[in-house]
CSV table of C-alpha atoms in Angstrom, one decimal:
chain,number,residue,atom,x,y,z
A,95,MET,CA,-18.1,47.0,6.9
A,96,GLY,CA,-18.2,44.5,4.1
A,97,MET,CA,-16.5,41.5,2.8
A,98,THR,CA,-13.1,41.2,4.4
A,99,SER,CA,-11.6,38.2,2.7
A,100,CYS,CA,-12.2,35.4,0.2
A,101,ASP,CA,-10.5,32.2,-0.7
A,102,LYS,CA,-9.0,32.7,-4.1
A,103,SER,CA,-8.2,29.0,-4.5
A,104,ASP,CA,-11.8,28.1,-4.2
A,105,PRO,CA,-13.0,27.0,-7.7
A,106,ARG,CA,-16.4,28.8,-7.1
A,107,ARG,CA,-16.4,32.4,-8.2
A,108,ILE,CA,-17.8,35.1,-5.9
A,109,THR,CA,-21.1,36.3,-7.3
A,110,LYS,CA,-22.8,39.6,-7.0
A,111,ALA,CA,-25.3,38.0,-4.5
A,112,ASP,CA,-22.3,36.8,-2.4
A,113,ALA,CA,-21.0,40.3,-2.2
A,114,ALA,CA,-24.4,41.7,-1.3
A,115,THR,CA,-24.7,39.2,1.5
A,116,ALA,CA,-21.2,39.8,2.7
A,117,LYS,CA,-21.6,43.5,3.2
A,118,ASN,CA,-24.2,42.8,5.9
A,119,TYR,CA,-21.6,41.1,8.1
A,120,LEU,CA,-20.0,43.3,10.8
A,121,THR,CA,-16.5,43.0,12.1
A,122,GLU,CA,-15.9,42.4,15.9
A,123,ASP,CA,-15.2,46.1,16.5
A,124,GLU,CA,-18.3,47.1,14.5
A,125,MET,CA,-20.4,44.8,16.6
A,126,LYS,CA,-18.9,46.3,19.8
A,127,ASP,CA,-19.7,49.8,18.6
A,128,LEU,CA,-23.2,48.8,17.6
A,129,GLY,CA,-23.7,47.2,21.0
A,130,LEU,CA,-22.5,50.4,22.8
A,131,LEU,CA,-24.8,52.5,20.7
A,132,VAL,CA,-27.8,50.3,21.6
A,133,GLU,CA,-26.9,50.4,25.3
A,134,GLN,CA,-26.8,54.2,25.1
A,135,TYR,CA,-30.2,54.3,23.4
A,136,VAL,CA,-31.7,52.0,26.1
A,137,GLU,CA,-30.1,53.9,29.0
A,138,ILE,CA,-31.2,57.3,27.8
A,139,PHE,CA,-34.7,56.1,27.3
A,140,LYS,CA,-34.8,54.2,30.6
A,141,LEU,CA,-33.7,57.2,32.6
A,142,GLY,CA,-37.0,58.8,31.5
A,143,ALA,CA,-38.4,62.2,30.8
A,144,ASP,CA,-38.5,63.3,34.4
A,145,TYR,CA,-34.7,62.6,34.8
A,146,TRP,CA,-33.8,64.6,31.7
A,147,THR,CA,-36.1,67.4,32.6
A,148,LYS,CA,-34.4,67.6,36.0
A,149,VAL,CA,-30.9,67.7,34.3
A,150,CYS,CA,-32.2,70.4,32.0
A,151,ASN,CA,-33.5,72.5,34.9
A,152,ASP,CA,-30.4,72.0,37.0
A,153,LEU,CA,-28.1,73.0,34.1
A,154,SER,CA,-30.2,76.0,33.3
A,155,LYS,CA,-30.0,77.3,36.9
A,156,GLU,CA,-26.3,76.7,37.1
A,157,ASN,CA,-25.7,78.4,33.8
A,158,MET,CA,-22.9,75.9,32.9
A,159,LEU,CA,-23.7,75.2,29.3
A,160,PRO,CA,-24.8,77.3,26.3
A,161,TYR,CA,-28.6,77.7,26.0
A,162,GLY,CA,-28.7,75.5,22.9
A,163,ASP,CA,-27.2,72.5,24.8
A,164,VAL,CA,-29.6,72.9,27.7
A,165,ALA,CA,-32.6,73.3,25.3
A,166,PHE,CA,-31.4,70.2,23.5
A,167,ILE,CA,-31.6,68.2,26.7
A,168,GLY,CA,-35.1,69.5,27.2
A,169,SER,CA,-36.1,68.3,23.7
A,170,ILE,CA,-34.8,64.8,24.5
A,171,ALA,CA,-37.1,64.9,27.6
A,172,GLU,CA,-40.0,65.8,25.3
A,173,HIS,CA,-39.1,63.0,22.9
A,174,ILE,CA,-39.2,60.5,25.7
A,175,LYS,CA,-42.5,61.9,27.1
A,176,ARG,CA,-44.0,61.0,23.8
A,177,ASN,CA,-42.6,57.5,24.0
A,178,SER,CA,-40.3,58.3,21.1
A,179,LEU,CA,-36.8,57.1,21.0
A,180,PRO,CA,-34.2,59.7,20.2
A,181,SER,CA,-32.2,59.2,17.0
A,182,ALA,CA,-28.6,58.0,16.9
A,183,ALA,CA,-27.4,61.5,16.2
A,184,GLN,CA,-29.4,62.9,19.1
A,185,CYS,CA,-28.0,60.2,21.4
A,186,LYS,CA,-24.5,61.0,20.4
A,187,ARG,CA,-25.0,64.7,20.9
A,188,LEU,CA,-26.6,64.2,24.3
A,189,VAL,CA,-23.7,62.1,25.4
A,190,LYS,CA,-21.3,64.8,24.3
A,191,ILE,CA,-23.3,67.5,26.2
A,192,VAL,CA,-23.4,65.4,29.3
A,193,GLU,CA,-19.6,64.8,29.1
A,194,LYS,CA,-19.1,68.6,28.7
A,195,ALA,CA,-21.3,69.3,31.8
A,196,GLU,CA,-19.4,66.7,33.8
A,197,ASP,CA,-16.1,68.2,32.8
A,198,LYS,CA,-17.4,71.5,34.2
A,199,GLY,CA,-18.2,69.9,37.5
A,200,TYR,CA,-21.8,68.9,37.1
A,201,ILE,CA,-22.7,65.7,38.9
A,202,MET,CA,-25.5,63.8,37.2
A,203,PRO,CA,-28.4,63.0,39.5
Protein backbone atom coordinates (compact mmCIF):
# COMPACT_ATOMS: atom_id res chain seq x y z
CA MET A 1 0.00 0.00 0.00
CA GLY A 2 1.02 3.56 -0.38
CA MET A 3 2.22 6.01 -2.96
CA THR A 4 3.33 4.11 -6.04
CA SER A 5 4.63 6.90 -8.26
CA CYS A 6 5.09 10.62 -8.69
CA ASP A 7 5.91 12.93 -11.55
CA LYS A 8 9.42 14.23 -10.86
CA SER A 9 9.15 16.81 -13.62
CA ASP A 10 6.22 18.44 -11.83
CA PRO A 11 7.47 21.76 -10.40
CA ARG A 12 5.36 21.25 -7.27
CA ARG A 13 7.07 19.32 -4.52
CA ILE A 14 5.43 16.41 -2.77
CA THR A 15 4.47 17.48 0.71
CA LYS A 16 4.05 15.42 3.85
CA ALA A 17 0.28 15.87 3.51
CA ASP A 18 0.44 14.46 -0.05
CA ALA A 19 2.26 11.40 1.22
CA ALA A 20 -0.24 10.90 4.06
CA THR A 21 -3.13 11.05 1.59
CA ALA A 22 -1.38 8.79 -0.91
CA LYS A 23 -0.92 5.96 1.56
CA ASN A 24 -4.70 5.65 1.79
CA TYR A 25 -4.95 4.58 -1.85
CA LEU A 26 -5.05 0.86 -2.63
CA THR A 27 -3.67 -0.88 -5.67
CA GLU A 28 -5.99 -2.95 -7.86
CA ASP A 29 -4.83 -6.21 -6.24
CA GLU A 30 -5.30 -4.75 -2.76
CA MET A 31 -8.84 -3.69 -3.69
CA LYS A 32 -9.61 -7.23 -4.92
CA ASP A 33 -8.22 -8.74 -1.71
CA LEU A 34 -10.26 -6.33 0.39
CA GLY A 35 -13.36 -7.14 -1.64
CA LEU A 36 -12.85 -10.88 -1.11
CA LEU A 37 -12.37 -10.38 2.61
CA VAL A 38 -15.58 -8.36 2.86
CA GLU A 39 -17.44 -11.03 0.88
CA GLN A 40 -16.17 -13.68 3.31
CA TYR A 41 -17.34 -11.62 6.30
CA VAL A 42 -20.79 -11.16 4.83
CA GLU A 43 -21.15 -14.80 3.76
CA ILE A 44 -20.03 -16.15 7.15
CA PHE A 45 -22.49 -13.87 8.93
CA LYS A 46 -25.37 -14.51 6.47
CA LEU A 47 -25.08 -18.27 6.91
CA GLY A 48 -26.12 -17.68 10.50
CA ALA A 49 -25.51 -19.20 13.90
CA ASP A 50 -27.72 -22.26 13.24
CA TYR A 51 -25.66 -23.17 10.18
CA TRP A 52 -22.33 -22.94 12.00
CA THR A 53 -23.76 -24.84 14.99
CA LYS A 54 -24.81 -27.64 12.61
CA VAL A 55 -21.34 -27.70 11.03
CA CYS A 56 -19.78 -27.80 14.51
CA ASN A 57 -22.03 -30.68 15.61
CA ASP A 58 -21.47 -32.64 12.38
CA LEU A 59 -17.71 -32.32 12.57
CA SER A 60 -17.74 -33.22 16.25
CA LYS A 61 -19.68 -36.44 15.54
CA GLU A 62 -17.50 -37.37 12.57
CA ASN A 63 -14.29 -36.71 14.53
CA MET A 64 -12.58 -35.31 11.41
CA LEU A 65 -10.84 -32.32 12.96
CA PRO A 66 -9.00 -31.58 16.18
CA TYR A 67 -11.18 -30.46 19.09
CA GLY A 68 -9.76 -26.93 18.93
CA ASP A 69 -10.92 -26.45 15.34
CA VAL A 70 -14.41 -27.75 16.08
CA ALA A 71 -14.66 -25.60 19.21
CA PHE A 72 -13.57 -22.59 17.17
CA ILE A 73 -16.47 -23.13 14.76
CA GLY A 74 -18.77 -23.26 17.78
CA SER A 75 -17.36 -19.95 19.01
CA ILE A 76 -18.10 -18.39 15.61
CA ALA A 77 -21.71 -19.56 15.96
CA GLU A 78 -21.85 -17.89 19.39
CA HIS A 79 -20.46 -14.64 17.95
CA ILE A 80 -23.15 -14.58 15.30
CA LYS A 81 -25.90 -15.41 17.84
CA ARG A 82 -24.90 -12.21 19.64
CA ASN A 83 -25.10 -10.30 16.32
CA SER A 84 -21.35 -9.81 16.53
CA LEU A 85 -19.25 -9.98 13.39
CA PRO A 86 -16.17 -12.22 13.65
CA SER A 87 -12.83 -10.45 13.24
CA ALA A 88 -10.72 -10.69 10.07
CA ALA A 89 -8.38 -13.15 11.78
CA GLN A 90 -11.32 -15.29 12.90
CA CYS A 91 -12.78 -15.32 9.38
CA LYS A 92 -9.43 -16.35 7.90
CA ARG A 93 -9.07 -19.14 10.47
CA LEU A 94 -12.62 -20.33 9.83
CA VAL A 95 -12.02 -20.48 6.07
CA LYS A 96 -8.85 -22.56 6.65
CA ILE A 97 -10.71 -24.94 8.98
CA VAL A 98 -13.54 -25.36 6.46
CA GLU A 99 -11.01 -26.06 3.69
CA LYS A 100 -9.31 -28.65 5.90
CA ALA A 101 -12.66 -30.35 6.61
CA GLU A 102 -13.56 -30.37 2.91
CA ASP A 103 -10.14 -31.84 2.06
CA LYS A 104 -10.96 -34.69 4.47
CA GLY A 105 -14.26 -35.34 2.68
CA TYR A 106 -16.74 -33.25 4.67
CA ILE A 107 -19.47 -31.76 2.50
CA MET A 108 -20.71 -28.44 3.82
CA PRO A 109 -24.50 -28.37 4.39
